[in-house]
Every structure is written in C-alpha cells, then in structure tokens.
Coordinates of C-alpha atoms and ligand atoms in Angstrom, one line a residue:
Chain A
M14 CA 126.4 -57.1 130.2
C15 CA 124.5 -54.0 128.6
L16 CA 126.3 -51.6 131.0
G17 CA 127.3 -48.3 129.4
I18 CA 130.0 -46.3 131.1
P19 CA 130.4 -42.6 130.4
M20 CA 134.3 -41.9 129.6
Q21 CA 136.2 -39.0 128.5
I22 CA 138.1 -39.1 125.2
Q23 CA 141.6 -38.6 125.7
T24 CA 143.1 -39.1 122.1
I25 CA 141.5 -39.9 118.8
D26 CA 143.2 -41.8 116.0
G27 CA 140.8 -42.2 113.0
D28 CA 138.0 -44.5 114.2
L29 CA 139.8 -45.3 117.5
A30 CA 139.8 -43.3 120.7
V31 CA 141.5 -43.8 124.0
C32 CA 138.9 -43.1 126.8
E33 CA 139.3 -42.6 130.5
I34 CA 137.3 -42.7 133.7
D35 CA 138.6 -42.7 137.2
G36 CA 142.2 -43.2 136.0
V37 CA 141.1 -46.3 133.9
Q38 CA 141.9 -46.2 130.2
R39 CA 140.3 -48.1 127.5
E40 CA 140.3 -48.1 123.7
A41 CA 137.0 -47.6 122.1
S42 CA 135.8 -47.7 118.5
L43 CA 134.1 -44.5 117.2
M44 CA 132.6 -46.2 114.2
L45 CA 129.1 -46.5 115.6
L46 CA 128.9 -42.8 116.8
A47 CA 126.7 -40.4 114.7
D48 CA 127.7 -37.2 116.5
P49 CA 131.1 -35.7 115.8
V50 CA 133.3 -35.8 118.9
A51 CA 136.6 -34.1 120.1
V52 CA 139.1 -34.8 122.8
G53 CA 137.5 -33.8 126.1
D54 CA 134.0 -35.0 125.3
F55 CA 132.2 -37.6 127.4
V56 CA 130.9 -40.6 125.5
L57 CA 128.9 -43.5 126.5
I58 CA 131.0 -46.7 126.0
H59 CA 129.3 -50.1 125.6
A60 CA 131.3 -53.3 124.7
G61 CA 134.2 -51.5 123.3
F62 CA 132.2 -49.0 121.1
A63 CA 131.3 -45.3 121.8
I64 CA 127.4 -45.3 121.3
S65 CA 126.3 -41.9 122.3
K66 CA 127.9 -38.5 123.3
L67 CA 126.9 -37.1 126.6
D68 CA 125.1 -33.8 126.1
E69 CA 126.4 -31.4 128.8
E70 CA 123.7 -28.9 128.3
D71 CA 121.0 -31.5 128.8
A72 CA 122.7 -33.0 131.7
Q73 CA 122.9 -29.4 133.3
A74 CA 119.1 -28.9 132.5
T75 CA 118.3 -32.1 134.3
I76 CA 120.4 -31.0 137.3
D77 CA 118.8 -27.6 137.2
L78 CA 115.3 -29.2 137.4
F79 CA 116.5 -31.3 140.4
R80 CA 117.5 -28.0 142.1
Q81 CA 114.1 -26.6 141.5
I82 CA 112.5 -29.6 142.9
L83 CA 114.7 -29.1 146.0
A84 CA 113.7 -25.4 146.1
Q85 CA 109.9 -26.1 145.9
G86 CA 108.2 -25.4 149.3
G87 CA 106.6 -27.9 151.7
G88 CA 107.9 -31.0 153.1
V89 CA 110.9 -32.0 155.5
E90 CA 113.8 -30.1 156.8
Chain B
M10 CA 132.2 -38.3 136.8
K11 CA 131.8 -34.8 137.8
Y12 CA 128.0 -34.8 137.5
L13 CA 127.2 -38.1 139.2
D14 CA 126.7 -36.7 142.7
A15 CA 124.1 -34.3 141.5
F16 CA 122.0 -37.5 140.4
R17 CA 122.1 -39.0 143.7
D18 CA 121.4 -36.0 146.0
G19 CA 119.4 -37.5 148.9
A20 CA 117.6 -34.2 149.8
V21 CA 116.3 -34.0 146.2
A22 CA 115.3 -37.7 146.4
R23 CA 113.2 -37.1 149.7
R24 CA 111.5 -34.0 148.1
M25 CA 110.8 -36.0 144.8
V26 CA 109.3 -39.0 146.9
E27 CA 107.1 -36.5 148.8
Q28 CA 105.8 -34.9 145.8
L29 CA 105.0 -38.1 144.2
H30 CA 103.0 -39.2 147.3
A31 CA 101.1 -36.1 147.2
R32 CA 100.4 -36.3 143.6
V33 CA 98.8 -39.8 143.6
A34 CA 97.2 -39.4 147.1
D35 CA 93.8 -39.1 145.6
Y36 CA 94.2 -41.8 143.0
A37 CA 92.1 -44.7 143.8
G38 CA 93.5 -47.2 141.2
Q39 CA 96.8 -49.0 141.0
M40 CA 99.6 -48.2 138.7
T41 CA 101.8 -51.0 137.6
F42 CA 105.0 -49.8 135.9
M43 CA 107.3 -52.2 134.2
E44 CA 111.1 -51.9 133.8
V45 CA 112.4 -53.9 131.0
C46 CA 116.1 -53.2 131.3
G47 CA 118.1 -55.5 133.6
T48 CA 120.3 -52.4 134.7
H49 CA 117.1 -50.6 135.8
T50 CA 116.0 -53.8 137.7
M51 CA 119.5 -53.7 139.5
A52 CA 119.2 -50.1 140.2
I53 CA 115.7 -50.4 141.7
Y54 CA 116.9 -53.1 144.1
Q55 CA 120.1 -51.3 144.9
H56 CA 118.6 -48.0 145.9
G57 CA 115.5 -49.7 147.4
I58 CA 113.2 -47.6 145.1
R59 CA 110.1 -49.8 145.7
S60 CA 110.2 -49.0 149.5
L61 CA 110.0 -45.2 148.7
L62 CA 106.9 -45.5 146.3
P63 CA 103.2 -44.7 147.5
P64 CA 101.1 -47.9 147.5
Q65 CA 99.3 -46.8 144.3
I66 CA 102.5 -47.5 142.3
R67 CA 103.8 -51.0 141.9
L68 CA 107.0 -51.9 139.9
I69 CA 107.4 -55.1 138.0
S70 CA 110.4 -56.4 136.1
G71 CA 110.3 -57.5 132.5
P72 CA 112.4 -59.3 129.9
G73 CA 115.2 -56.7 129.8
C74 CA 118.1 -58.9 130.2
P75 CA 119.5 -60.6 127.1
V76 CA 121.3 -63.2 129.1
C77 CA 118.1 -64.0 131.0
V78 CA 116.0 -64.3 127.8
T79 CA 118.4 -66.5 125.9
P80 CA 116.9 -70.0 125.5
V81 CA 118.3 -73.1 126.8
D82 CA 118.9 -74.6 123.3
Y83 CA 121.0 -71.6 122.5
V84 CA 123.3 -72.5 125.4
D85 CA 123.3 -76.1 124.3
H86 CA 124.5 -75.0 120.9
A87 CA 127.3 -72.9 122.4
V88 CA 128.2 -75.9 124.6
A89 CA 128.3 -78.3 121.5
L90 CA 130.5 -75.9 119.6
S91 CA 132.9 -75.5 122.5
R92 CA 133.4 -79.3 122.4
L93 CA 135.0 -79.0 118.9
P94 CA 138.7 -79.0 119.2
E95 CA 139.1 -76.2 116.6
V96 CA 136.6 -73.8 118.3
V97 CA 137.3 -71.1 120.7
I98 CA 134.3 -69.6 122.3
A99 CA 134.5 -65.8 122.9
T100 CA 131.7 -64.3 125.0
F101 CA 130.6 -61.7 127.6
G102 CA 131.2 -63.1 131.1
D103 CA 127.6 -63.6 132.1
M104 CA 126.9 -66.2 129.4
V105 CA 129.5 -68.9 130.7
R106 CA 127.2 -69.6 133.8
V107 CA 123.8 -69.7 132.1
P108 CA 122.6 -73.2 132.5
G109 CA 122.0 -75.4 129.4
S110 CA 120.2 -78.7 129.4
S111 CA 123.0 -80.8 130.9
S112 CA 126.1 -78.4 131.0
N113 CA 127.3 -74.9 130.8
L114 CA 130.3 -73.2 129.3
Q115 CA 132.0 -73.0 132.6
H116 CA 131.9 -76.8 133.0
E117 CA 133.1 -77.3 129.4
Q118 CA 136.0 -75.0 130.2
A119 CA 137.0 -77.0 133.2
R120 CA 136.9 -80.0 130.9
G121 CA 139.3 -78.4 128.6
A122 CA 137.2 -76.4 126.2
E123 CA 138.6 -73.1 125.1
V124 CA 136.2 -70.3 126.4
R125 CA 137.5 -66.8 126.5
I126 CA 135.7 -64.0 128.3
V127 CA 135.8 -60.8 126.3
Y128 CA 134.7 -57.2 127.0
S129 CA 134.1 -56.4 123.3
P130 CA 133.3 -58.2 120.0
L131 CA 136.5 -56.4 118.8
D132 CA 138.4 -58.6 121.3
A133 CA 137.0 -61.6 119.7
L134 CA 138.1 -60.2 116.3
A135 CA 141.6 -59.8 117.7
L136 CA 141.7 -63.4 118.8
A137 CA 140.8 -64.4 115.4
Q138 CA 143.7 -62.5 113.9
K139 CA 146.0 -64.0 116.6
H140 CA 144.9 -67.6 116.1
P141 CA 144.3 -68.3 112.4
E142 CA 144.4 -72.0 113.2
K143 CA 141.2 -71.8 115.4
K144 CA 137.8 -70.9 114.7
I145 CA 136.6 -68.0 117.1
V146 CA 132.9 -68.1 117.8
F147 CA 131.5 -65.1 119.4
L148 CA 128.2 -65.4 121.3
G149 CA 126.1 -62.6 119.7
V150 CA 123.6 -62.0 122.6
G151 CA 122.1 -58.5 123.4
F152 CA 119.6 -56.0 122.4
E153 CA 119.9 -53.0 120.1
T154 CA 122.6 -51.6 122.3
T155 CA 124.9 -54.5 121.8
A156 CA 123.8 -55.8 118.3
P157 CA 125.3 -52.8 116.6
T158 CA 128.8 -53.5 118.1
I159 CA 128.5 -57.1 116.8
A160 CA 127.4 -55.8 113.4
G161 CA 130.5 -53.5 113.5
A162 CA 132.7 -56.5 114.3
I163 CA 131.4 -58.4 111.4
L164 CA 131.9 -55.6 109.1
A165 CA 135.5 -55.3 110.3
A166 CA 136.0 -59.1 109.9
Q167 CA 134.9 -58.8 106.3
R168 CA 137.1 -55.9 105.7
Q169 CA 140.1 -57.8 107.1
G170 CA 139.2 -60.9 105.1
L171 CA 139.1 -63.0 108.2
K172 CA 138.0 -66.5 107.5
N173 CA 137.8 -67.8 111.1
F174 CA 135.6 -65.4 112.9
F175 CA 132.1 -66.3 113.5
V176 CA 129.0 -65.2 115.4
L177 CA 126.4 -67.6 117.1
G178 CA 123.5 -65.1 116.9
A179 CA 120.7 -64.5 119.4
N180 CA 120.3 -60.9 119.2
K181 CA 116.9 -59.4 119.9
T182 CA 114.9 -56.2 119.7
I183 CA 112.9 -55.0 122.7
P184 CA 109.9 -52.8 121.4
I185 CA 108.1 -56.0 120.1
P186 CA 108.1 -57.9 123.2
M187 CA 107.1 -54.8 125.2
A188 CA 104.0 -54.6 122.9
A189 CA 103.2 -58.3 123.5
L190 CA 103.4 -57.9 127.2
A191 CA 101.4 -54.5 127.0
A192 CA 98.5 -56.5 125.3
D193 CA 98.5 -59.1 128.1
P194 CA 95.4 -58.6 130.3
E195 CA 96.8 -60.5 133.2
L196 CA 99.7 -57.9 133.6
Q197 CA 97.8 -54.6 133.0
V198 CA 101.1 -52.6 132.5
S199 CA 100.2 -49.0 133.1
G200 CA 103.5 -47.7 131.9
Y201 CA 106.9 -48.5 130.8
L202 CA 110.3 -47.3 132.1
C203 CA 111.9 -47.7 128.7
P204 CA 115.5 -49.0 128.5
A205 CA 118.1 -46.2 128.6
H206 CA 120.9 -47.4 126.4
V207 CA 118.8 -49.3 124.0
S208 CA 117.0 -46.0 123.4
A209 CA 120.3 -44.3 122.8
I210 CA 120.3 -46.3 119.6
I211 CA 116.5 -46.7 118.5
G212 CA 115.5 -43.3 119.8
P213 CA 112.1 -42.5 121.3
G214 CA 110.1 -42.9 118.1
A215 CA 110.5 -46.7 118.5
Y216 CA 108.0 -46.7 121.4
A217 CA 105.5 -44.6 119.6
P218 CA 103.2 -47.5 118.7
L219 CA 103.0 -48.5 122.4
A220 CA 101.9 -45.2 123.4
E221 CA 99.8 -44.3 120.4
Q222 CA 98.1 -47.7 119.6
L223 CA 98.2 -49.4 123.0
G224 CA 97.7 -46.3 125.1
V225 CA 100.8 -47.3 127.4
P226 CA 102.7 -44.2 128.7
C227 CA 106.6 -44.6 128.0
V228 CA 109.4 -42.7 129.8
I229 CA 113.1 -43.3 128.8
T230 CA 114.9 -43.1 132.1
G231 CA 118.5 -43.0 133.3
F232 CA 120.0 -45.4 135.9
E233 CA 120.8 -42.9 138.7
P234 CA 118.3 -42.9 141.8
L235 CA 116.9 -39.3 140.8
D236 CA 116.7 -40.3 137.2
M237 CA 114.5 -43.3 138.1
L238 CA 112.3 -41.4 140.7
Q239 CA 111.8 -38.7 138.0
G240 CA 110.9 -41.3 135.4
I241 CA 108.3 -42.9 137.7
A242 CA 106.9 -39.5 138.5
M243 CA 106.6 -38.6 134.7
L244 CA 104.8 -42.0 134.2
A245 CA 102.3 -41.3 137.1
D246 CA 101.7 -37.7 135.5
Q247 CA 100.8 -39.3 132.3
V248 CA 98.4 -41.8 133.9
L249 CA 96.9 -39.0 136.0
E250 CA 96.5 -37.0 132.8
G251 CA 95.2 -39.9 130.8
R252 CA 97.5 -38.8 127.9
P253 CA 99.9 -41.7 127.1
R254 CA 103.0 -40.5 125.1
V255 CA 106.7 -41.0 124.9
E256 CA 109.0 -38.9 127.0
T257 CA 112.7 -38.8 127.5
Q258 CA 113.9 -38.2 131.0
Y259 CA 117.4 -39.3 130.0
S260 CA 118.0 -36.6 127.4
R261 CA 121.7 -36.2 128.3
I262 CA 122.2 -39.5 126.5
V263 CA 119.2 -40.2 124.3
R264 CA 118.7 -37.9 121.2
P265 CA 115.3 -37.6 119.6
E266 CA 116.6 -39.3 116.6
G267 CA 118.5 -42.0 118.4
N268 CA 121.7 -43.1 116.8
P269 CA 121.0 -43.4 113.0
R270 CA 124.7 -44.3 112.2
A271 CA 124.4 -47.4 114.7
R272 CA 121.0 -48.3 113.1
D273 CA 122.4 -48.1 109.6
I274 CA 125.2 -50.5 110.6
L275 CA 122.7 -52.8 112.3
A276 CA 120.5 -53.0 109.3
Q277 CA 123.4 -53.6 106.9
V278 CA 124.2 -56.8 108.8
F279 CA 121.1 -58.0 110.4
A280 CA 117.5 -58.6 109.3
P281 CA 114.4 -59.0 111.4
C282 CA 113.4 -62.7 112.0
D283 CA 111.3 -64.8 114.5
V284 CA 113.2 -65.9 117.5
P285 CA 112.4 -67.8 120.8
W286 CA 112.6 -66.0 124.1
R287 CA 113.3 -68.1 127.3
G288 CA 110.0 -68.8 129.0
I289 CA 108.0 -66.7 126.4
G290 CA 108.3 -68.6 123.2
V291 CA 108.7 -67.3 119.7
I292 CA 107.9 -63.6 119.3
P293 CA 107.6 -62.9 115.5
G294 CA 109.9 -60.3 114.2
S295 CA 111.7 -59.8 117.5
G296 CA 115.0 -61.2 116.5
L297 CA 118.1 -59.9 114.6
C298 CA 119.5 -62.5 112.3
I299 CA 122.6 -62.3 110.3
R300 CA 121.8 -61.4 106.6
D301 CA 122.7 -63.9 103.9
E302 CA 125.4 -61.6 102.5
F303 CA 127.2 -62.2 105.8
A304 CA 126.5 -65.9 106.1
A305 CA 130.2 -66.7 106.1
F306 CA 130.4 -65.3 109.6
D307 CA 127.3 -67.2 110.8
A308 CA 128.5 -69.9 113.1
A309 CA 125.0 -71.6 112.9
R310 CA 125.4 -71.9 109.2
R311 CA 129.1 -72.5 108.8
I312 CA 130.0 -75.0 111.7
A313 CA 128.1 -78.2 111.7
V314 CA 127.6 -79.6 115.1
E315 CA 125.0 -81.9 116.9
V316 CA 123.0 -80.3 119.6
E317 CA 121.2 -82.3 122.4
A318 CA 117.5 -82.0 122.8
P319 CA 116.7 -78.9 125.1
R320 CA 115.6 -79.7 128.6
E321 CA 114.8 -77.0 131.2
H322 CA 114.9 -77.4 134.9
P323 CA 111.1 -78.2 135.6
G324 CA 110.9 -76.1 138.8
C325 CA 112.4 -72.9 137.3
L326 CA 110.0 -70.1 137.0
C327 CA 112.2 -67.9 134.9
G328 CA 109.7 -67.6 132.2
E329 CA 107.0 -66.2 134.5
I330 CA 109.7 -64.0 136.2
L331 CA 110.5 -62.5 132.8
K332 CA 107.0 -61.8 132.0
G333 CA 106.6 -60.0 135.3
K334 CA 103.9 -62.5 136.4
V335 CA 105.6 -63.8 139.5
R336 CA 108.4 -62.7 141.9
P337 CA 111.5 -64.6 142.7
G338 CA 110.1 -65.5 146.2
D339 CA 107.3 -67.4 144.4
C340 CA 109.8 -69.8 142.9
P341 CA 110.3 -72.7 145.3
L342 CA 114.0 -73.0 144.2
F343 CA 114.9 -69.5 145.1
R344 CA 117.6 -69.3 147.7
N345 CA 117.2 -73.1 148.1
A346 CA 118.5 -75.1 145.1
C347 CA 118.9 -71.8 143.1
T348 CA 121.6 -69.3 144.3
P349 CA 124.2 -67.0 142.5
E350 CA 126.9 -69.5 143.1
N351 CA 124.7 -72.3 141.7
P352 CA 122.0 -70.9 139.4
V353 CA 119.4 -73.2 138.2
G354 CA 117.7 -70.6 135.9
A355 CA 119.1 -67.7 133.9
C356 CA 117.5 -65.0 136.0
M357 CA 120.0 -65.9 138.9
V358 CA 123.0 -65.6 136.6
S359 CA 123.8 -62.1 135.8
S360 CA 123.7 -59.5 138.5
E361 CA 121.0 -57.7 136.6
G362 CA 118.7 -60.6 136.5
T363 CA 115.7 -60.2 138.7
C364 CA 116.5 -63.3 140.8
A365 CA 120.0 -62.4 141.4
A366 CA 119.1 -58.7 142.3
E367 CA 116.5 -59.9 144.7
Y368 CA 118.8 -62.5 146.3
K369 CA 121.4 -59.8 146.8
Y370 CA 119.3 -56.9 147.9
G371 CA 116.0 -58.3 149.1
I372 CA 112.8 -56.4 148.0
Ligands
LIG408 S1 121.7 -58.7 133.0 FE1 123.3 -58.7 131.9 S2 122.7 -59.1 130.3 FE2 121.1 -58.7 131.5 S3 120.6 -56.6 131.1 FE3 121.6 -56.7 132.1 S4 123.5 -56.5 131.6 FE4 122.4 -57.0 130.3
LIG409 S1 114.9 -68.7 141.4 FE1 116.2 -69.7 140.0 S2 114.8 -71.3 139.3 FE2 113.6 -69.8 140.4 S3 113.0 -68.6 138.6 FE3 114.7 -67.6 139.6 S4 116.4 -68.3 138.4 FE4 114.7 -69.7 138.0

C-alpha cells in the first residue's frame, strides 16, 4: 500500500502530470511536491501524488560509492 | 528505470557483505536492528538479506505496515458503514481482507455492499463527483507518506464543494511508536532502518530525538538490496563508533528538509491525537485526526452507525509480531489456520506484512 514508484513526467498541465514507467502511464497530482519539476524529471509517485523528485546527482553519487566498494581490494573473484 | 540495475549488482553485494563481516568480526555483542517499514520487511525476505548477515547482526520487523496496525474496531466500523445502502466504501486493496470481529469488507461485498478498490484518494473523489446520490467513504489509513495525499483529497473536496465525500480516519505517524519501542528493554533495539518514503515527507530531523535522547542510531534506507546492505553497514558503523546519529542512505529521494509542502497540507487538515495500534494499544499523540474545520468530511462524525463490540482472534500473535517480540513461526496459527488465502490476523493480509512475507519467502 505504501509503495512509491519512480516515474518519468511526460506532460504537465497545472497541478496534474502524466507520468510513465515501463510503458505504463498514470495521472499524478503535483500538489504535494515542494520541488519545481519539468517534463523528463523522475518523481516518486505514491497513491496518485508525486511526493518527491528523484535527485539524479545523488543517485549517481550512491552508484559511484557502490563502484568504489567493488574496486576496494580483498575478497572474492 | 535506467538506474535500477546499479542498485542490484551482485558483485557489489558480495563485496559489501564481506566488508560487513570483517567490520564486526571482533564485536562480541549482538546488534538488533529494527525495520519499521513494510516495504523494507518484504525486501529483506525477498532478497534473503538475513542469510547474508554476520551472526552479530539480527534484524527484527516493527510496526511499519499501516494495514497491519489498524485495529479490529476500525475494520468493524468500516464494515458497519458498508452495510448502509447509501454508502460506497472506497479503499486501498489491502484493507478489504483485514479481518474484523465477525466479518471483513470482502465478505460484505459478496453480500452486496458497494466496496470499490482505488489506487488514490483522488479516485474516491472522482467517485463522489460521479455518484452524488451516494456517500463515498474513503478508508484513510497510512503513515506520513499517505496522509498528505488524503489531506490533499479533502482540500480538493472542499474546493469543489462536495457534500458526499468522507474519510474514515486511522492515519498515524511513525516516529512516536519508534520511540516507544526503543524504550522497551525487552527489545533492545540497537538501530533503526528508518522508513524510506515516510522520510521523504518528514525528513531526517524527525528521528533526531531517537538518536540524541534515546541513543539509537538511525539510517534512512532505500529498498533495493544494495541500499539495504549499505544501510545496515552504516548502522553497524554507528554502533561500533558509539556515536548514534541520523544518516540518510536514500539521499536520491529524501531531502534534508523532507517535503515541507506536503507537511503543510498535512498540518492544515490533520491534528495530532491519541490513537490505538493493533496489538500495541493507544499511543499518545501518534495519530492524525481530521481537524474540526474539516469535520464535514469526517465519516466518524457525520455518518451515524452502530458498530459491534470488538473481538480479536484469541490465538493471533499480531500484536507481538508488530512489536518485534515474536516471529511468525512462534504463532501456532501460522501456516495452519492462518494463510494469505485465509488470513486470521492483519499481518498475513498485505504482501508487506511480516507473516505474509515469511509465508511466501521463508526466513
Ligand atoms: S503492508 Fe501495505 S500497508 Fe503495510 S507497509 Fe506495507 S504497503 Fe504499506
Ligand atoms: S500467523 Fe496469522 S494469526 Fe499468527 S500472528 Fe501472523 S497473522 Fe496473526
């Protein structure tokens, strides 16, 4: 029930956006969103509302950290 | 999503697990980390995270599923409302199978009650517009992730002048029960995996009292396997360093300030109140109740109905499960009388309930 799904904004009309993931489209309200968003942004959708914008830089930073972990010596392989 | 594979990389996972084992190798004590979010619970089972951890680290599940913690008398109230000819119940799917004292919404539907499963409170609002002759009652369960969406729907209903949209409220906040459980000496929680999407709204600051006053490390963690392993490692580091604080692993979604707009809308419509939690009892200040200004939308105040006296299944251990004190296997009904097809208790209903997750995936 509390699942949030990251979706990409396709169109914005006032407080309403059409969002898509894996070819599935859904309408979502932008009324709860604090961050300004634009078409192409990823937002977390929960119960028909966008509740957070996905920060691509932070996502990349986490992935970079994972790569570093992989690069650190010792262990298998 | 394009990023997803990066958060599920098996080679990184193996390296993280090795590093975690090495880091706690000399630690003589036991670390007990509690996850309080149903989606975390499901992810832990789904990815077999327990089996990867060193013996020094134990994971227990807490009261993170709004469906699971909804008390039986709430279900009875919804059942009673559903029997009124003019009422249509609109609800998230999980709720229709939660057992009440003598019935549930699915049974009522089979007997002719109008029960509609919706994906958003806005869908319930649309039903109200379409059926002015009916009273649409939305079942308002959920924590701080869901509560703002319900607040938003109530504001929209007010703006549209709808007279037939109601919410039967049981919304709750999560940091208060986390503090209650952290103070329970029987549990000895040594760290919290804080809920991801609740935190997107309330922000890391909401857990500061847990870390600062109760000395419990807190890490806000995402749901992918690497997110969870990293979150567990961050908690272990805090325990080893003896420096409890609030950290955010899930910074791609959770901002330092949370979501102030959602919090404003939440506070406009709801006020803190004392509410009961299934198996735990009343926790002061842990509920979100509809403010008097919006009483016109409050089903409990606007639609009179007689509700049966609550009666819980005597064998069900959901209360202890939700407090992290017992495991599903400790319940004599588990896999016997209680299965996902025929749940006796709420923890077996939703796929994120602890009993349902353990039933499906094993430990
Ligand atoms: S089980 Fe359902 S209700 Fe429970 S946390 Fe999860 S999603 Fe939410
Ligand atoms: S197995 Fe069923 S009856 Fe037992 S605690 Fe879990 S939900 Fe309750």
